[in-house]
Short mmCIF file of C-alpha atoms and ligand atoms in Angstrom, two decimals:
data_model
loop_
_atom_site.label_atom_id
_atom_site.label_comp_id
_atom_site.label_asym_id
_atom_site.label_seq_id
_atom_site.Cartn_x
_atom_site.Cartn_y
_atom_site.Cartn_z
CA MET X 17 7.18 -21.65 -14.57
CA GLY X 18 7.44 -18.64 -15.20
CA ARG X 19 7.35 -16.06 -12.21
CA ILE X 20 10.91 -14.98 -11.11
CA THR X 21 12.71 -16.68 -8.63
CA SER X 22 16.24 -14.51 -7.71
CA PRO X 23 15.52 -11.52 -6.55
CA SER X 24 14.94 -7.66 -8.29
CA PHE X 25 15.09 -4.08 -8.09
CA ILE X 26 13.89 -1.93 -10.66
CA THR X 27 15.47 0.63 -12.10
CA GLU X 28 13.40 3.26 -14.05
CA LEU X 29 14.64 6.62 -16.64
CA PRO X 30 12.78 8.37 -18.74
CA LEU X 31 12.84 8.56 -22.53
CA ARG X 32 13.45 11.80 -25.41
CA VAL X 33 10.80 10.06 -27.30
CA THR X 34 9.97 12.52 -30.13
CA PRO X 35 6.46 12.76 -31.76
CA LYS X 36 6.73 10.11 -34.63
CA HIS X 37 8.57 7.57 -32.94
CA GLU X 38 5.48 8.19 -30.23
CA SER X 39 3.09 7.15 -32.41
CA THR X 40 4.80 3.96 -33.94
CA ILE X 41 5.13 2.79 -30.11
CA LEU X 42 1.26 4.14 -29.35
CA ILE X 43 0.44 1.60 -32.75
CA ARG X 44 2.01 -0.91 -31.69
CA PHE X 45 1.30 -1.12 -27.48
CA GLU X 46 -2.39 -1.16 -29.23
CA PHE X 47 -1.39 -4.58 -31.51
CA ALA X 48 -0.87 -5.69 -27.87
CA ARG X 49 -3.74 -4.36 -26.62
CA GLN X 50 -5.63 -6.86 -28.80
CA LEU X 51 -2.96 -9.48 -28.85
CA TYR X 52 -3.62 -9.48 -24.78
CA ASN X 53 -7.61 -9.40 -25.45
CA ALA X 54 -7.23 -12.28 -27.56
CA CYS X 55 -5.18 -14.34 -25.62
CA LEU X 56 -7.36 -13.70 -22.28
CA GLY X 57 -10.72 -14.72 -24.13
CA GLU X 58 -8.67 -17.80 -25.21
CA GLY X 59 -7.64 -18.04 -21.55
CA LEU X 60 -10.77 -17.98 -20.18
CA ARG X 61 -12.59 -20.55 -22.86
CA ARG X 62 -10.36 -23.08 -22.32
CA LEU X 63 -10.44 -22.61 -18.48
CA ALA X 64 -14.39 -23.17 -19.24
CA LEU X 65 -14.13 -25.80 -20.63
CA MET X 66 -11.24 -27.36 -19.13
CA ARG X 67 -14.03 -27.08 -15.56
CA GLN X 68 -16.64 -28.61 -17.12
CA SER X 69 -14.70 -31.88 -17.94
CA LYS X 70 -15.08 -35.11 -16.20
CA ALA X 71 -11.73 -35.11 -15.84
CA TYR X 72 -11.24 -32.00 -14.10
CA GLN X 73 -14.72 -33.04 -11.71
CA SER X 74 -12.63 -36.29 -10.96
CA ALA X 75 -9.68 -34.67 -10.05
CA ARG X 76 -11.78 -32.18 -7.63
CA LEU X 77 -13.15 -35.30 -5.79
CA ILE X 78 -8.96 -36.17 -4.37
CA PRO X 79 -9.19 -35.37 -1.14
CA LYS X 80 -5.98 -32.59 -0.32
CA ASP X 81 -3.77 -34.55 2.78
CA ASP X 82 -0.32 -34.75 1.94
CA ASP X 83 -1.51 -39.17 0.54
CA HIS X 84 -2.75 -37.96 -1.93
CA LYS X 85 -0.92 -34.40 -2.66
CA ASP X 86 1.12 -35.83 -5.72
CA GLU X 87 -1.77 -37.71 -7.48
CA ARG X 88 -3.88 -34.97 -7.14
CA LYS X 89 -1.19 -32.68 -8.43
CA ARG X 90 -1.17 -35.57 -11.02
CA ALA X 91 -4.47 -35.52 -11.96
CA PHE X 92 -4.64 -31.76 -12.32
CA ASP X 93 -1.32 -31.37 -14.42
CA GLU X 94 -3.27 -33.97 -16.75
CA VAL X 95 -6.66 -32.12 -17.42
CA ARG X 96 -4.90 -28.47 -18.10
CA LYS X 97 -2.54 -30.44 -20.69
CA THR X 98 -4.77 -32.66 -22.22
CA HIS X 99 -7.11 -28.40 -22.65
CA GLN X 100 -4.23 -26.83 -23.24
CA PHE X 101 -4.44 -24.16 -20.48
CA ARG X 102 -1.06 -23.70 -19.51
CA ASP X 103 1.56 -20.65 -20.03
CA TYR X 104 3.32 -22.56 -22.84
CA ASP X 105 -0.46 -23.49 -24.55
CA LEU X 106 -1.26 -19.62 -24.63
CA GLN X 107 1.94 -18.61 -25.61
CA ALA X 108 1.31 -21.04 -28.55
CA TYR X 109 -1.76 -19.78 -28.78
CA ALA X 110 -0.60 -16.31 -28.97
CA ALA X 111 1.69 -16.90 -32.00
CA THR X 112 -0.67 -18.04 -34.38
CA ILE X 113 -2.42 -14.94 -34.29
CA LYS X 114 -2.06 -12.25 -36.87
CA ILE X 115 -1.38 -8.80 -36.15
CA GLY X 116 1.41 -6.11 -36.70
CA TRP X 117 5.41 -6.45 -36.02
CA ILE X 118 6.12 -6.20 -32.22
CA GLY X 119 8.72 -8.38 -32.16
CA SER X 120 8.32 -12.52 -31.21
CA GLN X 121 9.50 -12.34 -27.64
CA VAL X 122 6.77 -9.95 -26.75
CA VAL X 123 4.05 -12.06 -28.49
CA GLN X 124 5.58 -14.09 -25.75
CA THR X 125 5.48 -11.88 -22.58
CA VAL X 126 2.04 -10.57 -23.74
CA ALA X 127 0.68 -13.76 -23.70
CA THR X 128 2.25 -14.79 -20.63
CA ARG X 129 0.72 -11.93 -19.42
CA ALA X 130 -2.54 -12.83 -19.87
CA PHE X 131 -2.64 -16.68 -18.91
CA ARG X 132 -1.70 -14.71 -15.15
CA ALA X 133 -4.36 -13.11 -15.25
CA VAL X 134 -6.54 -16.41 -15.95
CA SER X 135 -4.83 -18.82 -13.26
CA GLN X 136 -4.72 -16.27 -10.54
CA TYR X 137 -8.44 -16.01 -11.39
CA ALA X 138 -9.12 -19.63 -11.48
CA TYR X 139 -7.02 -20.09 -8.43
CA GLY X 140 -9.52 -17.62 -6.40
CA LYS X 141 -6.87 -14.92 -5.72
CA ARG X 142 -7.60 -12.36 -8.14
CA GLY X 143 -10.66 -10.93 -9.63
CA LYS X 144 -11.97 -12.02 -13.40
CA PRO X 145 -9.74 -10.00 -15.43
CA ARG X 146 -11.27 -7.66 -17.80
CA PHE X 147 -10.33 -6.92 -21.21
CA LYS X 148 -8.28 -3.70 -22.14
CA GLY X 149 -10.01 -0.78 -23.70
CA ARG X 150 -8.33 1.04 -26.49
CA GLY X 151 -5.63 3.36 -23.99
CA GLN X 152 -5.23 1.28 -21.21
CA PHE X 153 -1.91 -1.80 -22.03
CA ASP X 154 0.71 0.61 -20.75
CA SER X 155 3.51 -1.87 -20.79
CA ILE X 156 5.32 -4.61 -22.83
CA GLU X 157 8.51 -6.11 -21.56
CA GLY X 158 11.06 -8.32 -23.45
CA LYS X 159 13.09 -11.42 -22.24
CA GLN X 160 16.55 -11.32 -21.99
CA LYS X 161 18.94 -10.69 -25.02
CA ALA X 162 15.01 -10.08 -26.56
CA VAL X 163 13.76 -7.27 -29.36
CA VAL X 164 13.32 -5.49 -26.55
CA GLN X 165 16.99 -4.27 -25.58
CA TRP X 166 19.06 -1.80 -23.53
CA ASP X 167 21.92 -0.66 -25.20
CA GLY X 168 23.67 1.20 -21.80
CA LYS X 169 22.42 4.19 -23.67
CA ALA X 170 18.94 3.97 -25.13
CA LEU X 171 16.33 1.31 -25.59
CA ARG X 172 16.14 -1.08 -29.02
CA TRP X 173 12.82 -1.87 -30.17
CA GLY X 174 12.96 -3.58 -34.10
CA GLY X 175 14.11 -0.07 -35.61
CA LEU X 176 13.22 2.61 -33.02
CA ILE X 177 15.95 3.82 -30.69
CA LEU X 178 14.67 5.64 -27.82
CA PRO X 179 17.53 7.48 -26.01
CA ALA X 180 16.88 8.03 -22.26
CA ILE X 181 17.37 10.80 -19.89
CA PHE X 182 19.99 10.47 -17.24
CA PRO X 183 19.87 12.75 -14.54
CA LYS X 184 22.89 15.53 -13.98
CA GLU X 185 25.19 14.85 -12.44
CA GLY X 186 25.85 15.49 -8.89
CA ARG X 187 22.10 15.32 -8.55
CA LYS X 188 19.89 14.38 -5.36
CA GLY X 189 19.49 9.85 -6.32
CA ASN X 190 22.42 10.11 -9.00
CA ASP X 191 23.73 7.10 -6.33
CA VAL X 192 20.63 4.67 -7.21
CA ILE X 193 20.54 5.13 -10.59
CA GLU X 194 24.31 4.00 -11.14
CA TYR X 195 24.02 1.12 -8.79
CA GLY X 196 21.06 0.08 -11.27
CA LEU X 197 23.43 0.12 -14.38
CA ASN X 198 26.26 -1.17 -13.09
CA ALA X 199 23.73 -4.34 -11.86
CA ARG X 200 22.42 -7.58 -14.17
CA LEU X 201 19.95 -6.63 -16.50
CA LYS X 202 17.22 -9.15 -16.88
CA PHE X 203 15.04 -7.65 -18.75
CA VAL X 204 13.85 -4.27 -19.74
CA ARG X 205 10.09 -2.89 -19.52
CA LEU X 206 8.87 0.01 -21.40
CA VAL X 207 5.96 2.22 -19.56
CA ARG X 208 3.46 5.07 -21.07
CA ARG X 209 2.36 6.80 -18.57
CA LYS X 210 -0.02 9.78 -18.19
CA LEU X 211 1.15 12.92 -16.85
CA ASN X 212 -1.19 16.05 -16.44
CA GLY X 213 -2.46 15.18 -19.86
CA LYS X 214 0.52 13.93 -21.86
CA THR X 215 2.21 11.15 -22.50
CA ARG X 216 5.31 9.79 -21.23
CA PHE X 217 7.55 6.55 -21.90
CA TYR X 218 9.89 5.26 -19.41
CA ILE X 219 12.80 2.40 -19.35
CA GLN X 220 12.45 -0.21 -17.14
CA LEU X 221 15.42 -1.81 -16.41
CA VAL X 222 14.36 -5.01 -14.22
CA CYS X 223 17.45 -5.88 -12.09
CA GLU X 224 19.18 -8.66 -10.46
CA GLY X 225 19.77 -8.47 -6.84
CA THR X 226 18.75 -5.54 -4.31
CA PRO X 227 18.33 -2.91 -4.34
CA PHE X 228 20.59 0.08 -3.20
CA GLN X 229 20.51 0.99 0.34
CA LYS X 230 20.64 4.31 0.94
CA PRO X 231 23.48 5.03 3.54
CA LYS X 232 21.35 7.13 5.94
CA ASN X 233 19.17 4.18 5.63
CA LYS X 234 21.04 2.05 8.60
CA VAL X 235 19.15 -0.82 10.47
CA GLY X 236 18.90 -0.73 14.19
CA CYS X 237 19.03 -3.43 15.98
CA GLY X 238 16.40 -5.10 18.40
CA LEU X 239 12.80 -5.89 18.27
CA VAL X 240 9.79 -3.57 16.91
CA GLY X 241 6.48 -4.04 17.34
CA LEU X 242 3.65 -2.75 15.70
CA ASP X 243 0.18 -2.13 16.23
CA ILE X 244 -1.80 -1.07 13.29
CA GLY X 245 -4.80 0.97 13.86
CA PRO X 246 -7.32 2.32 10.69
CA SER X 247 -5.98 5.31 10.96
CA THR X 248 -2.92 5.27 13.72
CA ILE X 249 -0.09 3.61 14.31
CA ALA X 250 1.56 2.53 17.50
CA ILE X 251 5.75 1.67 17.72
CA ALA X 252 7.16 0.01 19.99
CA ALA X 253 11.04 -0.60 20.96
CA PRO X 254 11.60 -1.66 23.72
CA THR X 255 15.09 -2.58 23.44
CA HIS X 256 16.14 1.02 23.14
CA ARG X 257 12.88 2.45 25.17
CA GLN X 258 11.36 4.01 22.49
CA ALA X 259 7.69 4.52 21.58
CA GLU X 260 5.73 6.67 19.33
CA LEU X 261 2.31 7.14 18.72
CA ARG X 262 1.19 8.65 15.11
CA GLN X 263 -1.42 9.10 13.26
CA PHE X 264 -0.94 7.06 9.79
CA CYS X 265 -0.11 9.31 6.85
CA ASN X 266 -1.56 12.05 7.81
CA GLU X 267 -0.07 14.11 5.40
CA LEU X 268 -2.60 13.35 3.11
CA ARG X 269 -5.59 14.52 4.15
CA LYS X 270 -4.22 17.99 2.11
CA ASP X 271 -4.08 15.69 -1.08
CA GLN X 272 -7.68 13.94 0.13
CA ARG X 273 -9.26 17.17 0.19
CA LYS X 274 -8.16 18.43 -3.56
CA VAL X 275 -9.11 15.08 -4.62
CA ARG X 276 -12.86 15.47 -2.61
CA VAL X 277 -13.19 19.45 -4.06
CA GLU X 278 -12.43 18.06 -7.71
CA GLN X 279 -14.78 15.42 -8.06
CA ARG X 280 -17.55 16.97 -6.29
CA LYS X 281 -16.41 20.45 -9.59
CA LEU X 282 -16.29 16.96 -11.69
CA ASP X 283 -19.72 16.06 -10.41
CA ARG X 284 -21.36 19.16 -11.06
CA GLN X 285 -19.79 19.67 -14.73
CA ARG X 286 -21.25 16.19 -15.89
CA ARG X 287 -24.76 17.56 -14.20
CA ALA X 288 -24.53 20.97 -15.69
CA ASN X 289 -23.97 19.38 -18.89
CA ASN X 290 -26.22 16.29 -19.07
CA PRO X 291 -29.75 17.64 -17.28
CA GLN X 292 -31.26 15.51 -19.83
CA ASN X 293 -29.51 12.24 -17.78
CA TYR X 294 -30.88 13.15 -14.44
CA ASN X 295 -34.08 12.15 -12.46
CA GLU X 296 -35.73 15.13 -10.61
CA ASN X 297 -34.53 13.78 -7.39
CA GLY X 298 -31.16 13.80 -8.67
CA THR X 299 -31.32 10.25 -9.01
CA VAL X 300 -28.88 8.95 -12.42
CA LYS X 301 -32.48 7.71 -15.07
CA ASN X 302 -32.34 4.12 -16.04
CA GLY X 303 -31.48 2.70 -19.71
CA ALA X 304 -28.92 3.38 -22.20
CA LYS X 305 -28.04 7.34 -22.05
CA LYS X 306 -25.67 9.63 -23.81
CA TRP X 307 -23.06 11.85 -21.97
CA ILE X 308 -22.47 15.39 -23.38
CA LYS X 309 -18.74 15.67 -21.97
CA SER X 310 -17.55 19.53 -21.96
CA ARG X 311 -13.87 20.92 -22.68
CA ASN X 312 -14.16 22.27 -19.06
CA TYR X 313 -15.19 18.39 -17.53
CA ASN X 314 -12.39 17.17 -19.95
CA ASP X 315 -10.11 19.60 -17.92
CA THR X 316 -11.44 18.60 -14.84
CA LYS X 317 -11.22 15.54 -15.15
CA ARG X 318 -7.40 15.32 -16.30
CA ARG X 319 -6.61 17.73 -13.13
CA LEU X 320 -8.30 14.85 -11.31
CA SER X 321 -6.22 12.00 -12.26
CA GLU X 322 -3.42 13.93 -11.75
CA THR X 323 -3.86 14.86 -8.49
CA HIS X 324 -4.74 10.86 -8.08
CA ARG X 325 -1.53 10.08 -9.36
CA LYS X 326 0.66 12.48 -6.92
CA LEU X 327 -1.67 11.59 -4.17
CA ALA X 328 -0.40 8.12 -4.75
CA ALA X 329 3.42 9.28 -5.29
CA HIS X 330 2.74 11.20 -1.97
CA ARG X 331 1.17 8.00 0.13
CA GLU X 332 4.33 5.55 -1.32
CA SER X 333 7.21 7.85 -0.36
CA LEU X 334 5.80 8.27 2.62
CA HIS X 335 5.37 4.94 3.38
CA GLY X 336 8.84 4.62 2.53
CA GLN X 337 9.97 6.73 5.46
CA LEU X 338 7.95 5.13 7.56
CA VAL X 339 9.58 1.36 6.74
CA ASN X 340 12.81 2.90 7.18
CA HIS X 341 12.57 4.88 10.87
CA VAL X 342 11.34 1.04 12.30
CA PHE X 343 14.03 -0.80 10.30
CA SER X 344 15.74 2.24 12.19
CA LEU X 345 14.55 1.31 15.75
CA GLY X 346 14.69 -2.58 15.49
CA ASN X 347 15.39 -5.38 13.27
CA GLN X 348 13.17 -7.60 14.83
CA VAL X 349 9.81 -6.77 13.56
CA ASN X 350 6.65 -8.41 14.66
CA LEU X 351 2.65 -6.82 14.23
CA GLU X 352 -0.01 -8.73 14.08
CA LYS X 353 -1.60 -10.06 10.82
CA LEU X 354 -4.76 -8.39 9.97
CA SER X 355 -6.75 -8.35 7.46
CA TYR X 356 -6.96 -4.77 6.04
CA ARG X 357 -10.37 -5.67 3.67
CA THR X 358 -11.91 -5.80 6.05
CA PHE X 359 -10.42 -2.51 8.33
CA GLN X 360 -11.11 -0.94 4.87
CA LYS X 361 -15.00 -2.30 4.82
CA MET X 362 -15.11 -0.92 8.07
CA PHE X 363 -13.35 2.19 8.29
CA GLY X 364 -14.05 3.24 4.81
CA LYS X 365 -12.42 6.06 2.79
CA SER X 366 -9.75 7.23 5.33
CA VAL X 367 -7.99 3.78 5.02
CA GLY X 368 -8.45 3.78 1.59
CA MET X 369 -5.89 7.06 1.65
CA ARG X 370 -3.80 5.94 3.91
CA ALA X 371 -3.77 2.05 2.88
CA PRO X 372 -2.50 -0.10 5.76
CA GLY X 373 -1.80 -2.77 3.56
CA MET X 374 -0.05 -1.22 1.09
CA PHE X 375 2.38 -0.53 4.23
CA VAL X 376 2.69 -3.85 5.36
CA SER X 377 3.52 -4.89 2.07
CA MET X 378 6.11 -2.39 1.45
CA LEU X 379 7.94 -3.13 4.84
CA ARG X 380 7.53 -7.38 3.98
CA ARG X 381 9.88 -5.61 0.83
CA LYS X 382 11.67 -3.58 1.91
CA ALA X 383 12.95 -6.05 4.84
CA VAL X 384 14.50 -9.28 2.07
CA THR X 385 16.71 -6.17 1.16
CA ALA X 386 17.36 -4.81 4.68
CA GLY X 387 17.86 -8.16 6.39
CA VAL X 388 15.11 -7.52 9.16
CA SER X 389 12.96 -10.17 10.25
CA VAL X 390 9.28 -9.24 9.66
CA THR X 391 6.59 -11.67 12.13
CA GLU X 392 3.15 -11.31 11.29
CA PHE X 393 1.69 -13.29 14.53
CA PRO X 394 -2.08 -13.74 14.40
CA THR X 395 -4.00 -12.53 17.10
CA ARG X 396 -6.69 -15.32 17.78
CA THR X 397 -3.35 -16.84 19.39
CA THR X 398 -1.45 -13.49 21.00
CA LYS X 399 -4.87 -11.59 22.13
CA LEU X 400 -3.10 -7.96 22.08
CA SER X 401 -5.43 -6.12 22.55
CA GLN X 402 -6.93 -7.85 25.33
CA VAL X 403 -4.23 -9.11 28.12
CA CYS X 404 -2.15 -7.61 30.79
CA LEU X 405 0.97 -8.46 31.88
CA CYS X 406 -0.14 -10.04 34.91
CA GLY X 407 -2.12 -12.87 32.73
CA GLN X 408 -5.71 -11.10 33.05
CA VAL X 409 -7.79 -11.86 30.00
CA LYS X 410 -10.03 -8.57 29.21
CA LYS X 411 -12.56 -7.94 26.58
CA LYS X 412 -12.20 -4.06 25.71
CA SER X 413 -14.65 -2.88 23.33
CA LEU X 414 -13.25 -0.97 20.24
CA SER X 415 -14.28 2.85 21.92
CA ASP X 416 -11.92 1.47 25.58
CA ARG X 417 -8.67 3.28 23.88
CA TRP X 418 -7.18 2.79 27.52
CA HIS X 419 -5.86 0.01 29.16
CA VAL X 420 -6.59 -0.25 32.98
CA CYS X 421 -6.35 -3.24 34.78
CA ASP X 422 -6.57 -4.06 38.41
CA CYS X 423 -2.73 -5.10 38.54
CA GLY X 424 -1.99 -1.63 38.24
CA VAL X 425 -0.91 -0.83 34.40
CA VAL X 426 -1.75 1.74 33.24
CA ALA X 427 -1.63 2.65 29.23
CA GLN X 428 -2.44 4.01 26.57
CA ARG X 429 -4.95 0.94 24.02
CA ASP X 430 -2.80 1.18 21.31
CA LEU X 431 0.81 1.68 22.23
CA PHE X 432 0.58 -1.19 24.80
CA SER X 433 -0.46 -3.38 22.05
CA ALA X 434 2.74 -2.61 19.89
CA PHE X 435 5.05 -3.06 23.01
CA LEU X 436 3.65 -6.13 23.43
CA ALA X 437 3.84 -7.15 19.91
CA ALA X 438 7.20 -6.67 20.50
CA CYS X 439 7.59 -8.83 23.22
CA VAL X 440 5.78 -11.47 20.89
CA GLU X 441 7.88 -15.55 20.90
CA SER X 442 6.81 -17.73 18.12
CA GLU X 443 3.28 -16.77 18.10
CA ARG X 444 2.59 -16.38 21.98
CA LEU X 445 3.23 -13.74 23.59
CA ASN X 446 6.64 -13.76 26.27
CA ALA X 447 4.89 -12.67 29.77
CA ASP X 448 7.85 -12.98 31.69
CA PHE X 449 10.11 -11.24 28.59
CA ALA X 450 7.29 -8.43 28.75
CA ARG X 451 7.17 -7.47 32.58
CA ASP X 452 10.62 -6.99 32.62
CA PHE X 453 10.52 -4.54 30.03
CA TRP X 454 7.79 -3.00 31.69
CA GLN X 455 9.92 -2.51 34.58
CA SER X 456 13.19 -1.94 33.12
CA GLY X 457 11.08 2.03 31.84
CA MET X 458 8.35 1.27 28.88
CA ASP X 459 5.60 2.38 31.44
CA ALA X 460 7.07 5.20 31.49
CA CYS X 461 8.15 5.25 28.16
CA LEU X 462 4.77 4.65 26.78
CA ARG X 463 3.68 7.81 28.97
CA VAL X 464 6.01 9.88 26.74
CA ALA X 465 5.03 9.08 23.71
CA LEU X 466 1.30 9.72 23.97
CA SER X 467 2.16 12.79 25.11
CA GLU X 468 4.61 13.79 22.15
CA ALA X 469 2.25 12.31 19.93
CA LYS X 470 0.95 14.85 17.52
CA PRO X 471 -2.68 16.40 17.07
CA ALA X 472 -4.05 16.29 13.85
CA ILE X 473 -3.46 19.33 11.35
CA GLY X 474 -7.23 20.65 11.95
CA GLY X 475 -5.82 20.91 16.36
CA ASP X 476 -8.32 17.67 17.12
CA PHE X 477 -6.76 14.70 18.56
CA PRO X 478 -7.93 11.35 16.41
CA ALA X 479 -11.03 10.19 19.20
CA THR X 480 -8.55 6.82 18.90
CA PHE X 481 -5.86 8.24 20.49
CA GLY X 482 -8.20 8.92 23.71
CA LEU X 483 -6.99 11.88 24.77
CA ASN X 484 -10.37 13.43 24.23
CA ARG X 485 -12.19 14.68 27.37
CA SER X 486 -15.46 13.38 26.31
CA ARG X 487 -14.22 9.83 25.37
CA SER X 488 -14.41 6.66 27.54
CA GLY X 489 -11.64 5.68 29.89
CA SER X 490 -10.36 9.54 29.84
CA PRO X 491 -6.56 9.36 31.03
CA VAL X 492 -6.69 12.45 33.30
CA GLU X 493 -8.79 10.08 35.90
CA VAL X 494 -6.30 7.26 34.84
CA TRP X 495 -3.04 9.38 35.71
CA MET X 496 -4.29 10.96 38.94
CA LYS X 497 -5.21 7.47 39.61
CA THR X 498 -1.60 5.96 38.83
CA GLY X 499 -0.78 9.06 41.91
CA ASP X 500 3.11 8.97 41.03
CA GLY X 501 3.29 12.62 41.07
CA ARG X 502 4.60 12.49 37.12
CA GLY X 503 1.99 15.21 34.51
CA VAL X 504 -0.50 15.49 37.11
CA VAL X 505 -3.03 17.88 34.71
CA ALA X 506 -5.10 19.45 36.09
CA SER X 507 -8.19 18.90 33.34
CA VAL X 508 -7.38 17.11 29.33
CA SER X 509 -9.67 19.69 26.90
CA GLN X 510 -9.42 19.64 23.37
CA ARG X 511 -7.20 22.00 22.38
CA ARG X 512 -9.29 25.33 21.03
CA GLU X 513 -8.03 28.49 19.38
CA PRO X 514 -6.55 31.60 21.71
CA ASP X 515 -9.96 32.92 22.61
CA LYS X 516 -9.67 36.64 22.12
CA ALA X 517 -12.70 37.64 24.02
CA CYS X 518 -11.07 35.44 27.29
CA PRO X 519 -7.32 36.42 27.84
CA SER X 520 -6.50 34.29 30.19
CA SER X 521 -6.38 31.55 28.09
CA ARG X 522 -3.47 33.16 26.61
CA THR X 523 -1.52 33.29 29.50
CA PRO X 524 0.88 30.34 29.93
CA PRO X 525 0.05 27.06 31.02
CA VAL X 526 0.73 26.86 34.99
CA SER X 527 1.43 22.81 36.23
CA PRO X 528 2.74 21.31 39.41
CA ALA X 529 4.97 18.75 37.38
CA PRO X 530 8.84 19.07 36.86
CA GLN X 531 10.55 21.08 34.85
CA GLY X 532 11.50 19.27 32.24
CA CYS X 533 9.69 16.44 32.23
CA ALA X 534 8.65 15.21 28.54
CA LEU X 535 5.51 14.20 29.48
CA HIS X 536 4.91 17.41 30.79
CA ARG X 537 6.25 19.60 27.79
CA GLY X 538 4.54 17.39 25.80
CA ALA X 539 0.80 17.65 27.40
CA GLU X 540 1.15 21.30 27.90
CA ARG X 541 2.05 21.43 23.68
CA ALA X 542 -0.52 19.48 22.26
CA VAL X 543 -3.56 19.00 25.38
CA GLY X 544 -3.45 23.09 27.14
CA ILE X 545 -4.63 23.29 30.77
CA SER X 546 -7.66 24.73 31.55
CA GLN X 547 -7.18 27.95 33.70
CA HIS X 548 -11.38 27.88 34.70
ZN1 ZN N 3 -2.73 -6.61 34.81
#
């Protein structure tokens, strides 16, 4: 069926659009929107009718096992045919609708889009698709050699000629564009975006093949294990004796703060403009209301949507950098299969901002083109957060940030499970493998990783690192217990700003640990040593 199967990538260029062209495009986008809504409504109507039919009900009763697979499929195909619930049928329906001109192939792609939305809903993959409101339809696409065309310099769409803006000579990213322009073109898409209140148009060239690989993003060789928490990521590459623990996309906190400030401002303005719509306790009154929107309110709203857009762009770039970094460490990446939805339910806002699920899908996507194998194994069979190298299984609570076992293995929990993840083979932990790595230096490597972990911008370590004194399983006792003389830190306290009243806190910390030890250096920088 319609879905593109061969690999493809997108090259995007901004378009030069005159005000006159802009109004023409917007009128056509409006036609496309109405057509989409019509197709969506018809698709939903046909779906409902189909589901009520006796033939559909009896098709559902056919068992799903291998013996009846073909029979079941045939029955459903037949029902879809009689109720005209197929991509082709909806395209035929779209062709009968008389609206303004957008080109017959664009009509087909719009119908296909509506059909996909309905069928994903029908299969339970998505929620019920919504009708698009005015100004909510942002892209149209053509088919191969269709009315929407790319002639190498400009986009052509039924009399409109929109020249593309090429990046200047010698600018960064030119090689990416050039690579895209030389690839075989599948079809083009015209996209509208609102940037800071202004409308901009872009052409997306959907090309065949794999996207451009920048020479600096070389793929490494070996095993990599990842442990992704709601706000942290631990990476372990035992092949190269490397590990690190970082906060996931912490750079976004600043953008997030800005969003919050603007959201509050928007709320204040809305309340100030519409006091009649609120109860005395500040809640919104029931029933139909009229909302007055001031010019300042609209300005704030525009600014907020721009901030949201920037946050998303920033996040995407951070995710991309992190993916490239992971690939630079090795070409076999293992991680637990997690439900990031559950994450979001449990941890809320922080997860929403960092979007670990998006990171993982980017990891999967980029792996295909980079030639990296990404394996997601089920938590149930491996139980990495509970097992030890010696085979012991002990349940930890979420607040236990340290793995401490009777056999002498001590490690920060996230780093340890990232390390174990690297040693998972066909959905089982290869314990012998892990033990070999552990004894040949991974142990020390994880300690270094923890000591080099950077505190948050605010100055404190997140509780999940397990470095704060008040938390259970404090590393101090653990390091003392292991008693190997390395990194004996007298007391680990939260990082404090230098206290002006107390001169002793400004003197450099003294520690018995040997100079040049990475662990010691990290610990000194990060946690500071109490002198009292
Ligand atoms: Zn053990």
